[in-house]
Coordinates of C-alpha atoms in Angstrom, one line a residue:
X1 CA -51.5 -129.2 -156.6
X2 CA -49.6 -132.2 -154.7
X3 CA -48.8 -131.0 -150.8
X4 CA -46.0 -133.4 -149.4
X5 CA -45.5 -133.2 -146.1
X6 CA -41.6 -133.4 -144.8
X7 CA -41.2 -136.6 -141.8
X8 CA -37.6 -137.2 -142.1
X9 CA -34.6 -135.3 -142.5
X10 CA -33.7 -134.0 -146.6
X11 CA -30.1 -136.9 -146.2
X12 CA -32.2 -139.6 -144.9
X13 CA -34.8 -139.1 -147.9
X14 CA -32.6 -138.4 -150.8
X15 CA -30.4 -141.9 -150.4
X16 CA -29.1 -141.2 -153.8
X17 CA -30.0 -139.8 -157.1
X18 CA -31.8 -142.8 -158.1
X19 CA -33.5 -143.2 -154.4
X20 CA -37.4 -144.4 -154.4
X21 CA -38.4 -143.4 -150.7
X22 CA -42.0 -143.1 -149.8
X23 CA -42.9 -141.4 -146.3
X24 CA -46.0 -141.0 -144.5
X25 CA -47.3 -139.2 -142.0
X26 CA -46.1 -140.7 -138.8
X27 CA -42.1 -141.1 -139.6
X28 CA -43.4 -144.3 -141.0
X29 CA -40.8 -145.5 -143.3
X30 CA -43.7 -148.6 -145.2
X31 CA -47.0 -148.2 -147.1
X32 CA -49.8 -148.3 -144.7
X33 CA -52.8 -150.3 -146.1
X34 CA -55.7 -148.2 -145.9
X35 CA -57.3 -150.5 -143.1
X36 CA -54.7 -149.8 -140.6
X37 CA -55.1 -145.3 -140.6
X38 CA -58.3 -143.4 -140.3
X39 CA -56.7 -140.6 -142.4
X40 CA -55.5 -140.2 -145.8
X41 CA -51.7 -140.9 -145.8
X42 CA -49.5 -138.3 -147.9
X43 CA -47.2 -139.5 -150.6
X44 CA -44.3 -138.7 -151.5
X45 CA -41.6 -140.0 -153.7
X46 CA -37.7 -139.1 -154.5
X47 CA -38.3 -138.1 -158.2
X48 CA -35.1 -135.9 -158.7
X49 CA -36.9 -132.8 -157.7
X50 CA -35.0 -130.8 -155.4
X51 CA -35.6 -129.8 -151.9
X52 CA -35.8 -127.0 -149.9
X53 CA -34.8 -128.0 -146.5
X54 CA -35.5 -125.2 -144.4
X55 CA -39.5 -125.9 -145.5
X56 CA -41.6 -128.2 -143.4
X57 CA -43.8 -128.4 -146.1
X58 CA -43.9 -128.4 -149.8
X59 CA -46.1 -127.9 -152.5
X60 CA -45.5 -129.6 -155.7
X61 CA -46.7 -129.0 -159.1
X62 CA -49.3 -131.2 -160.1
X63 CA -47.2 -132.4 -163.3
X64 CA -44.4 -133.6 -160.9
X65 CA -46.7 -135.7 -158.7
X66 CA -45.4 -139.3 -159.1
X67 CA -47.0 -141.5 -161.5
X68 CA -46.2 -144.9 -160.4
X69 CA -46.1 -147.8 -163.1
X70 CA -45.3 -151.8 -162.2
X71 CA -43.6 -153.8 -165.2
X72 CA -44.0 -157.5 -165.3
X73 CA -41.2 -159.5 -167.3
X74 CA -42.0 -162.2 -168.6
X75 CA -40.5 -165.1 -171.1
X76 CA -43.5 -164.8 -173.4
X77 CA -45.2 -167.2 -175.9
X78 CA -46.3 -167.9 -179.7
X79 CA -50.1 -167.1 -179.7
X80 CA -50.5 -168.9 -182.7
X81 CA -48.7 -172.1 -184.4
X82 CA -48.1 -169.4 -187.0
X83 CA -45.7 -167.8 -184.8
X84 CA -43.4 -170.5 -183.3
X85 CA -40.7 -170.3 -185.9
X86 CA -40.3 -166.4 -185.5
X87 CA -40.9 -167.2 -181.3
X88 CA -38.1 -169.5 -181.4
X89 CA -35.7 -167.8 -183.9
X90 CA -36.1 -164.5 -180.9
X91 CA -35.1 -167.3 -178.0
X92 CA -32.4 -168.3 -179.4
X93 CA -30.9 -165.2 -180.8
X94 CA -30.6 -164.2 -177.4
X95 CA -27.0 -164.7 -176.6
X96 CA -28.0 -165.2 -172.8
X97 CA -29.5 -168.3 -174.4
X98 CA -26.7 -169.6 -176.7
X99 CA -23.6 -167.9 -175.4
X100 CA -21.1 -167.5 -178.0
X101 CA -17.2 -167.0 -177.9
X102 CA -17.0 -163.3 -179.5
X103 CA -14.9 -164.5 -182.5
X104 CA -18.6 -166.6 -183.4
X105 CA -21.0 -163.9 -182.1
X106 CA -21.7 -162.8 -185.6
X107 CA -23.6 -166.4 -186.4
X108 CA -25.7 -166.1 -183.3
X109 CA -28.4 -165.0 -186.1
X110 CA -28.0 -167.7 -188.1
X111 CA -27.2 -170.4 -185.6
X112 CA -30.7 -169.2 -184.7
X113 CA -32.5 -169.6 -187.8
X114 CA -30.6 -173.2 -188.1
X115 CA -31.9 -174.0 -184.6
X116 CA -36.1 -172.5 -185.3
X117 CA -36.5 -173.8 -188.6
X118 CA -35.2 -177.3 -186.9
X119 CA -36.9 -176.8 -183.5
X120 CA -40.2 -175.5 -184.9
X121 CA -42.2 -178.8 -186.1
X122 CA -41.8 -180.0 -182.8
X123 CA -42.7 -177.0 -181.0
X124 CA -45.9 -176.1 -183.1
X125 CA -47.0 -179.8 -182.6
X126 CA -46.4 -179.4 -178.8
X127 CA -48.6 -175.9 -178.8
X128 CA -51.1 -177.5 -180.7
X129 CA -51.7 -180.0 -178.0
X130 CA -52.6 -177.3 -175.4
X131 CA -54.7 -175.5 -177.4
X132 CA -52.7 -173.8 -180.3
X133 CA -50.4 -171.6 -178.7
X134 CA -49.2 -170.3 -175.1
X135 CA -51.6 -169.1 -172.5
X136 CA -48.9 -167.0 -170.5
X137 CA -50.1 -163.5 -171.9
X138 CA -53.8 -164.4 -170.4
X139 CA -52.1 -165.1 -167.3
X140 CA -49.9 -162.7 -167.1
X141 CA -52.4 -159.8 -168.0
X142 CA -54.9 -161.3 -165.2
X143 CA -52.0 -161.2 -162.7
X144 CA -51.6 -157.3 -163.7
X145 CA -55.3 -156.6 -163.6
X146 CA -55.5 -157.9 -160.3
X147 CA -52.1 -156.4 -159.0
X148 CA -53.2 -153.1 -159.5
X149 CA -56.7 -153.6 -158.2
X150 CA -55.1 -155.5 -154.8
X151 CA -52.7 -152.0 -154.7
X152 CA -55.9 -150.0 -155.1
X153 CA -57.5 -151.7 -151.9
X154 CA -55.2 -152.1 -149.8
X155 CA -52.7 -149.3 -150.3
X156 CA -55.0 -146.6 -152.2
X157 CA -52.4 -146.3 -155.1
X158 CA -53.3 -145.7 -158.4
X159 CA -51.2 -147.4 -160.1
X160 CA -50.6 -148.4 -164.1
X161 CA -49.5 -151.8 -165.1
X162 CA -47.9 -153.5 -167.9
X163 CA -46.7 -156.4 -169.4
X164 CA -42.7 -157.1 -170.7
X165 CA -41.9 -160.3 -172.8
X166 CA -38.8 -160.7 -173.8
X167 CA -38.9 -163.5 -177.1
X168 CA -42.9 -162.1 -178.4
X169 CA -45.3 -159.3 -178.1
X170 CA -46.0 -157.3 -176.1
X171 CA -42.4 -157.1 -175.8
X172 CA -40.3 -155.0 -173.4
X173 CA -39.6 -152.5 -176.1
X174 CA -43.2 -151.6 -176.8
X175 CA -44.1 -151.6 -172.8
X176 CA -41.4 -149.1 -172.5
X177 CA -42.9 -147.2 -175.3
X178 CA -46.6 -147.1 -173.6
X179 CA -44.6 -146.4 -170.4
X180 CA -43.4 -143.0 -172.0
X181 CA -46.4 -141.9 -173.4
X182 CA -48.5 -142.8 -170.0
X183 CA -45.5 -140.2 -168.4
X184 CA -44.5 -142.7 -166.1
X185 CA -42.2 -141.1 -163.3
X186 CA -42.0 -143.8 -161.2
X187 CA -41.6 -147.1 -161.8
X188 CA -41.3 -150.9 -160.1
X189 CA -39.8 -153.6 -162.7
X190 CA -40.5 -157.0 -161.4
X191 CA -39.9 -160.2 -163.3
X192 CA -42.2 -162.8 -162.7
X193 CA -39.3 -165.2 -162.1
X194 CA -38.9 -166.1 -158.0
X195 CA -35.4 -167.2 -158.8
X196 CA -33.2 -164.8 -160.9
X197 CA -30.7 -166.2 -163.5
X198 CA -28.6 -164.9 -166.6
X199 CA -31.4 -166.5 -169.0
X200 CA -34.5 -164.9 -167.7
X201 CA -34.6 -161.9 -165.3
X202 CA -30.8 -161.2 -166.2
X203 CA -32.0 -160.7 -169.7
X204 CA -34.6 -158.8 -169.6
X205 CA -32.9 -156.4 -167.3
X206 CA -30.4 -156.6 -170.0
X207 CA -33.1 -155.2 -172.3
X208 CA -34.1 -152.4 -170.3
X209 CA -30.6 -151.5 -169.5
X210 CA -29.8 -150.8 -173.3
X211 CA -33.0 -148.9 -173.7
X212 CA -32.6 -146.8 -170.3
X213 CA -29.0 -145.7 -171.7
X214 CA -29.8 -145.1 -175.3
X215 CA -32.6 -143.0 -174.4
X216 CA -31.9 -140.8 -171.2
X217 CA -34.2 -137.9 -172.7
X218 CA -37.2 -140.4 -171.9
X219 CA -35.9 -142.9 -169.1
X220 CA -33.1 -140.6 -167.4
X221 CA -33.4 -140.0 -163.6
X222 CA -35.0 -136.2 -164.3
X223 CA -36.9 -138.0 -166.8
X224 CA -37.6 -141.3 -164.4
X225 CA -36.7 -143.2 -161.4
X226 CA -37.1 -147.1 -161.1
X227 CA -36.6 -150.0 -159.1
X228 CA -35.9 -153.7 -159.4
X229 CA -37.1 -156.2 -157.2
X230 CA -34.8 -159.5 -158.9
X231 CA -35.6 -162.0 -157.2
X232 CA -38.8 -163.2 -154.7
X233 CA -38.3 -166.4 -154.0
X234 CA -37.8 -166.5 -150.6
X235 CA -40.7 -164.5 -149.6
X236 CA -43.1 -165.7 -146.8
X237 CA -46.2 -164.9 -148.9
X238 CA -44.7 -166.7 -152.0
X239 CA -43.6 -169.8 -149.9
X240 CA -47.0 -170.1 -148.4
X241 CA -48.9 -169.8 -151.6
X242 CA -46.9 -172.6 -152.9
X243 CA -47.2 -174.7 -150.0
X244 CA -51.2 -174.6 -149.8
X245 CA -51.4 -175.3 -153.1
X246 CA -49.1 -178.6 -152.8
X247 CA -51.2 -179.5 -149.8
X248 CA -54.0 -179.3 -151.5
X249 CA -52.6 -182.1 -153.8
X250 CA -51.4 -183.8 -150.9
X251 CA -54.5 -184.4 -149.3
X252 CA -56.4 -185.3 -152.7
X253 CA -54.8 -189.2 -152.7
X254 CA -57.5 -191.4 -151.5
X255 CA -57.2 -194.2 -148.8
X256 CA -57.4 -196.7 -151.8
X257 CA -54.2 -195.2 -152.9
X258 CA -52.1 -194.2 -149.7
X259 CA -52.6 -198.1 -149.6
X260 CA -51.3 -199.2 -152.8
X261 CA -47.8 -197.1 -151.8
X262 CA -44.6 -199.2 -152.4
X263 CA -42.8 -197.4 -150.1
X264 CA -43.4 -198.2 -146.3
X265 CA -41.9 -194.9 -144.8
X266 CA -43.5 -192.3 -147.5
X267 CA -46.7 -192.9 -149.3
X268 CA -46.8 -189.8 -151.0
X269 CA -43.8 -188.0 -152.6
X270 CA -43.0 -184.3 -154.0
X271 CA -41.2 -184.0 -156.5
X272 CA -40.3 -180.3 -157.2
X273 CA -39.5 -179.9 -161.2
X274 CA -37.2 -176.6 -161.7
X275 CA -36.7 -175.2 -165.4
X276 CA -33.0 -175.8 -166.1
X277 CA -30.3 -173.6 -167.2
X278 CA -26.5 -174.8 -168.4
X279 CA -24.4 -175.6 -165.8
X280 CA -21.9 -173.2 -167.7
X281 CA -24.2 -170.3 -165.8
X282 CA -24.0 -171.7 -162.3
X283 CA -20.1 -171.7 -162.9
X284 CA -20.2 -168.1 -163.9
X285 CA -21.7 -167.1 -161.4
X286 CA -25.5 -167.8 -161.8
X287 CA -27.5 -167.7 -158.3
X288 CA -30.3 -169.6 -159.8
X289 CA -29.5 -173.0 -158.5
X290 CA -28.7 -171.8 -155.1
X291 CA -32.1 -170.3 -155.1
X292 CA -33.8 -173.1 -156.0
X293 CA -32.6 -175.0 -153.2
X294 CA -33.5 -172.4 -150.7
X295 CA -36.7 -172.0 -152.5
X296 CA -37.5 -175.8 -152.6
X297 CA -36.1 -175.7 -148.8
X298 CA -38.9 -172.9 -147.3
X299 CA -41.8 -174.6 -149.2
X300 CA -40.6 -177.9 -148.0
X301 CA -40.4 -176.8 -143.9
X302 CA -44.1 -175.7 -144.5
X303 CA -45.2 -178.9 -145.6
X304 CA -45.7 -182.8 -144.1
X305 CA -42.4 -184.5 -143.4
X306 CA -40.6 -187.7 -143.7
X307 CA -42.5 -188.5 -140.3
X308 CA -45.9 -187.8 -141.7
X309 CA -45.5 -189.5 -144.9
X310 CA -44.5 -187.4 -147.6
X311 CA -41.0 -187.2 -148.8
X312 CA -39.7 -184.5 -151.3
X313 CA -37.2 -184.4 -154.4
X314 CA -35.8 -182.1 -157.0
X315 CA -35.0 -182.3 -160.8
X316 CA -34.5 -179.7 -163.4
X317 CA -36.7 -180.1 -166.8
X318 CA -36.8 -178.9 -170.6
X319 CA -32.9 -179.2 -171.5
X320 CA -31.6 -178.2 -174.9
X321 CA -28.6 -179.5 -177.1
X322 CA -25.5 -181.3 -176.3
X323 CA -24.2 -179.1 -173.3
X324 CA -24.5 -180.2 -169.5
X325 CA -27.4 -178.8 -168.0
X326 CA -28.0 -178.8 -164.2
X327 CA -28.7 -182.3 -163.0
X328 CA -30.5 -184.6 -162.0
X329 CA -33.0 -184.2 -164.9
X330 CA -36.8 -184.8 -164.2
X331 CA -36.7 -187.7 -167.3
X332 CA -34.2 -189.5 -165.2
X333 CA -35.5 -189.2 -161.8
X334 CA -38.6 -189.9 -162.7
X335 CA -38.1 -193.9 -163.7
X336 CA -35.7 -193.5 -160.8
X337 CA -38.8 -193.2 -158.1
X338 CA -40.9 -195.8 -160.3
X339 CA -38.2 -198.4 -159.7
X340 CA -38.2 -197.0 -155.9
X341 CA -41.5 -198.1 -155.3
X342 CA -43.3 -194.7 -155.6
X343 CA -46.9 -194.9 -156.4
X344 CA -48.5 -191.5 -155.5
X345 CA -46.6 -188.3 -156.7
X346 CA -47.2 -184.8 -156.7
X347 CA -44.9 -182.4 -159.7
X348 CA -44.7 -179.4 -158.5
X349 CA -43.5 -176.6 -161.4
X350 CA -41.2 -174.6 -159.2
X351 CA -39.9 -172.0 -161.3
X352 CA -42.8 -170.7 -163.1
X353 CA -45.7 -168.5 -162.0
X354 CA -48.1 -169.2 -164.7
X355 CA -49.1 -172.4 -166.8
X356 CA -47.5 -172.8 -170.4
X357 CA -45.9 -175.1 -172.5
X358 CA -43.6 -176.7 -170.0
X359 CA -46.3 -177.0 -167.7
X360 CA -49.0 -178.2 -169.5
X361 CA -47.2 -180.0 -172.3
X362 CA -44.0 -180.7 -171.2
X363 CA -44.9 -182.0 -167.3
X364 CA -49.0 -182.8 -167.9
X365 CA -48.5 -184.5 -171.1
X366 CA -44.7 -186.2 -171.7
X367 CA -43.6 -186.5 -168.1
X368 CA -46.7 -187.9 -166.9
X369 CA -46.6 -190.6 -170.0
X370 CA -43.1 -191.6 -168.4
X371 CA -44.3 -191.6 -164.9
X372 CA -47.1 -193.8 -165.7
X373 CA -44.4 -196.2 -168.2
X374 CA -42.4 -196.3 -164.6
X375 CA -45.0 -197.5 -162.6
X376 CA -46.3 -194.5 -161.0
X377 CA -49.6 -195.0 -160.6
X378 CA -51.2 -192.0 -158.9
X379 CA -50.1 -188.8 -160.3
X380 CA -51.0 -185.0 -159.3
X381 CA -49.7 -181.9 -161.1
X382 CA -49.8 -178.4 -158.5
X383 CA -51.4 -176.1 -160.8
X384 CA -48.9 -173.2 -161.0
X385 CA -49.5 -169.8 -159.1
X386 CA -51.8 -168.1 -161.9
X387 CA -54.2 -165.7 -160.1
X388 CA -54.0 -167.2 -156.4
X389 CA -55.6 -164.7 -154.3
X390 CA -52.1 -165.2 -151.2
X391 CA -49.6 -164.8 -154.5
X392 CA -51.4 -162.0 -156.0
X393 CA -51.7 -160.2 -152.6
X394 CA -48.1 -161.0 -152.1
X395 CA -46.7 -159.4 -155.7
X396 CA -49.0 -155.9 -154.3
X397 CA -46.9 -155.9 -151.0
X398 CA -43.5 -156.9 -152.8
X399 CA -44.6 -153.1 -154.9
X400 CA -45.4 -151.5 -152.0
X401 CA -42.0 -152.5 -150.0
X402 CA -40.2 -151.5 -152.8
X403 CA -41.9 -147.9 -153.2
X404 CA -40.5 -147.6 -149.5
X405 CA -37.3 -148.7 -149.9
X406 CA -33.9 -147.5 -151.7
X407 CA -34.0 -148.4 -155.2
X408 CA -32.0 -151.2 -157.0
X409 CA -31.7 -150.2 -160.5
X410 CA -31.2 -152.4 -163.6
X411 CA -27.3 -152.0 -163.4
X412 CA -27.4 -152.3 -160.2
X413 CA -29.3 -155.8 -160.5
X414 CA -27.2 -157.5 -162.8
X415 CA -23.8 -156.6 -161.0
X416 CA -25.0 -158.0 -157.7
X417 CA -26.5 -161.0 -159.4
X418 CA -23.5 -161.8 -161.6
X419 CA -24.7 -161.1 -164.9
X420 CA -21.6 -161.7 -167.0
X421 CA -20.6 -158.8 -169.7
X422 CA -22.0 -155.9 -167.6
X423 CA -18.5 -154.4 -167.2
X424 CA -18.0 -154.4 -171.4
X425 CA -21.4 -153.3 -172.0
X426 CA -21.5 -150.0 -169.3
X427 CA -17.9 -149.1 -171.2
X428 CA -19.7 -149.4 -174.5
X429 CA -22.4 -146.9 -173.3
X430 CA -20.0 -144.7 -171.3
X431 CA -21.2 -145.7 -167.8
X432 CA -18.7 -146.0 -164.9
X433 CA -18.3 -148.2 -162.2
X434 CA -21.2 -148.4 -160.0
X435 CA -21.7 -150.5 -156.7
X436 CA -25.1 -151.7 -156.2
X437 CA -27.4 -152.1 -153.3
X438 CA -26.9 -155.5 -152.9
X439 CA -23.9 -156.5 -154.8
X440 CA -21.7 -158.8 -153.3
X441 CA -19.0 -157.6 -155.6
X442 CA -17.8 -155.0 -158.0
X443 CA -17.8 -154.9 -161.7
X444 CA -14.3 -156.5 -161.8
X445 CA -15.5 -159.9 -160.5
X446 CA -16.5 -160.0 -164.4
X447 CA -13.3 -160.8 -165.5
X448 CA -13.3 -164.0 -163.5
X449 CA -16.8 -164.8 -164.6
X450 CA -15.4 -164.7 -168.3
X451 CA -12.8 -166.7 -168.3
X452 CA -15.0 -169.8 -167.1
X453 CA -17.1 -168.3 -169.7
X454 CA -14.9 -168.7 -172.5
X455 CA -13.9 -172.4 -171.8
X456 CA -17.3 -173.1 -171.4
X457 CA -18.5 -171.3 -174.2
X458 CA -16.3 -172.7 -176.8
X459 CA -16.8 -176.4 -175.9
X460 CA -20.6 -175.8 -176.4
X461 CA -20.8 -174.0 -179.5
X462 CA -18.4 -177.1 -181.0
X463 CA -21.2 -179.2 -179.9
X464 CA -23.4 -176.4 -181.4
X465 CA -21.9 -176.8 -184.6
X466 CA -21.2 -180.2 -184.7
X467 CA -24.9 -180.7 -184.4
X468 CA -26.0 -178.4 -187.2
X469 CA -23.4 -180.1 -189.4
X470 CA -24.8 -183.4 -188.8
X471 CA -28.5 -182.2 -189.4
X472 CA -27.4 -180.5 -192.5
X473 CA -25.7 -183.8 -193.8
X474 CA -28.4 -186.0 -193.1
X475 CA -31.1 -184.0 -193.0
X476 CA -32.4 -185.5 -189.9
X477 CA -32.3 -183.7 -186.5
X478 CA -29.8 -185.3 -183.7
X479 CA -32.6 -185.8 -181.2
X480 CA -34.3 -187.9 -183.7
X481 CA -31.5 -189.6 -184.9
X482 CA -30.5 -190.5 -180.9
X483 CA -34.0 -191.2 -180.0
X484 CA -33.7 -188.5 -177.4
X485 CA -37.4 -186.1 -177.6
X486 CA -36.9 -182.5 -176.0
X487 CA -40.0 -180.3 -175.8

């Protein structure tokens, strides 16, 4: 049996049918790490189950005792060379990669195989220098490991982990799947993305919104309640784990080459290397490039300034196709600070929380080659996140807040992060109109969204196909024939 003890009032507790409250002992409205009580704190969460309010006290069945589950999303990677064709032909099917004008949705498949059967010598070429395939699964499953085992010390909650991707196994499908049969009741989804945009977390919420409606006997609110936490990037515990390991860079330059620095004010520069997204998105309505900033903007106040010699910078990396993407681009700024003068620089990968191919091929590998060709001399890479010990405790108090708090669910998410198409897809499923915790705007703010969208999505699928016609023809790839090398 589960006794749950009542500390607030039943219309404080049940904020709303999807509500995630958990109350201790104490009217305390957080977790309280186990260091900080001398007593075992009581649990409780807002799992549907209805309340008597005239009882101080209430015993629960031992079957409807919440089973709390944490989902990490994740981009995923080919493990193999073998599987960066089907890897590839999964990105770019996604139509929050390549956004199609709905007359052309119906090639998004084959634009898709055009684009991984093209793309994939390259790729499996680039995996093979790192080793053979991605290391992001290792990484992630070491960050879930030691989630649960920092939630376990700190908080005393038992909780079960698991692991999302959205483009290769295991993918979000088959984590749901291991969700149902572990009866999950309770459940944090948290994207290992800081910064939230359409093309990551926005779609893999997308992916668990579709599999939430279409199966309400398993993921319902009787069934399950969840929470997203979209975006992190502003946290104090994420900022600081970033800025000791820049530091740590920072101070690695030798007198010797402090010395050799061309420019007089700054010896040392930062320059913080974002993945990029279209700037099609950011027109939409994307917040990913406004979080960026702030991000890059927290880690920078924590580190040396201008006065103490180090001087920062930001570019956005590993563009694809014709389209604009968000500028500057690290291949340009890059000869731009060789001709500058800089000597000593430190890349930071800002947007991802693990290594993989854009960190160790794209930035160790290609954009070092061009920083050296520039003139940069002395080069650092910050190693990304992985398993730091300040991140790791960080992602087990972002759980913890958000087992306290009112829930965000996946609808919720996406409307107030301006996921385009959320209004068409609840009508398709039969949801209504929902305002989310959050939002900054209801469902019809799509409309607007779309229209940009449409513009924007017709000139780049022209560029699209204009691209694949020439490859067809000549049998050679555009990049090649240009000179241009994406990774």
């Amino acid at each position: 049996m589960f006794k749950v003890k009542e500390t607030m009032t039943l219309t404080k507790f049940l904020c709303s049918a999807f509500s995630f409250c958990f109350l201790f002992s104490g009217n305390t409205a957080l977790l309280i790490p186990k260091h900080e009580t001398h007593s075992a704190f009581q649990l409780r969460a807002a799992t549907a189950i209805p309340l008597d309010k005239t009882d101080e006290s209430l015993v629960l069945p031992s079957e409807n005792k919440p089973n709390i589950g944490v989902l990490l999303l994740n981009l995923g990677g080919p493990e193999t060379g073998d599987d960066v064709e089907e890897f590839l032909f999964n990105l770019f099917a996604d139509p929050d990669i390549i956004r199609l004008p709905k007359f052309l949705s119906p090639l998004q498949d084959f634009i898709a195989y055009i684009i991984s059967k093209r793309r994939a010598p390259k790729s499996r070429a680039a995996y093979e220098s790192i080793g053979g395939g991605s290391p992001i699964l290792k990484y992630s499953n070491a960050q879930k490991e030691l989630l649960c085992k920092d939630l376990k010390e700190r908080f005393d909650l038992d909780v079960k982990s698991y692991i999302g991707m959205r483009y290769w196994h295991p993918f979000t499908e088959e984590a749901l799947d291991q969700i149902r049969k572990d009866n999950i009741n309770a459940l944090v989804i948290l994207p290992l993305y800081p910064q939230f945009s359409i093309s990551t977390s926005g779609s893999s919420l997308r992916i668990l919104q579709e599999q939430f409606a279409k199966n309400t006997q398993h993921y319902g609110p009787d069934k399950m309640v969840h929470t997203v936490v979209p975006s992190w990037y502003d946290r104090p515990g994420y900022v600081k784990a970033m800025a000791d390991l820049i530091k740590k860079e920072l101070v690695s330059f030798t007198p010797a080459e402090l010395a050799e620095a061309g420019d007089a004010k700054c010896a040392r520069h930062v320059l913080f290397s974002a993945h990029g997204v279209p700037a099609s998105y950011i027109e939409a309505g994307d917040p990913y490039q406004r979080q960026i900033r702030e991000c890059v903007d927290k880690i920078s106040a924590a580190l040396p300034g201008v006065s103490e010699g180090v001087q920062v910078h930001l570019s956005y990396q590993s563009r694809v196709g014709p389209i604009e993407w968000l500028r500057p681009y690290t291949d340009d700024v890059l000869p731009q600070l060789g001709q500058q003068g800089v000597k000593n620089l430190v890349v930071v990968p800002i947007s991802f929380v693990s290594e993989h191919i854009e960190t160790l091929e794209e930035i160790d590998i290609e954009y070092r080659e061009l920083a050296v060709e520039s003139g940069i001399e002395n080069w650092r890479r910050c190693p990304a996140l992985n398993t730091d010990k300040t991140f790791i405790a960080d992602m087990a108090d972002m759980v913890a807040e958000a087992l306290s708090q009112p829930s965000q669910t996946v609808t919720e998410a996406c409307i107030a992060n301006n996921c385009g198409d959320v209004e068409q897809f609840d009508q398709r499923l039969g949801f209504t109109g929902v305002q989310g915790v959050g939002a900054e705007a209801d469902l019809r703010v799509a409309g607007r969204l779309h229209d940009k969208e449409r513009i924007n999505g017709r000139v780049a699928i022209f560029g699209l196909l204009a691209t694949i016609l020439i490859e067809l023809t000549t049998g050679q790839s555009l990049t090649d024939i240009l000179g241009i090398s994406f990774n």
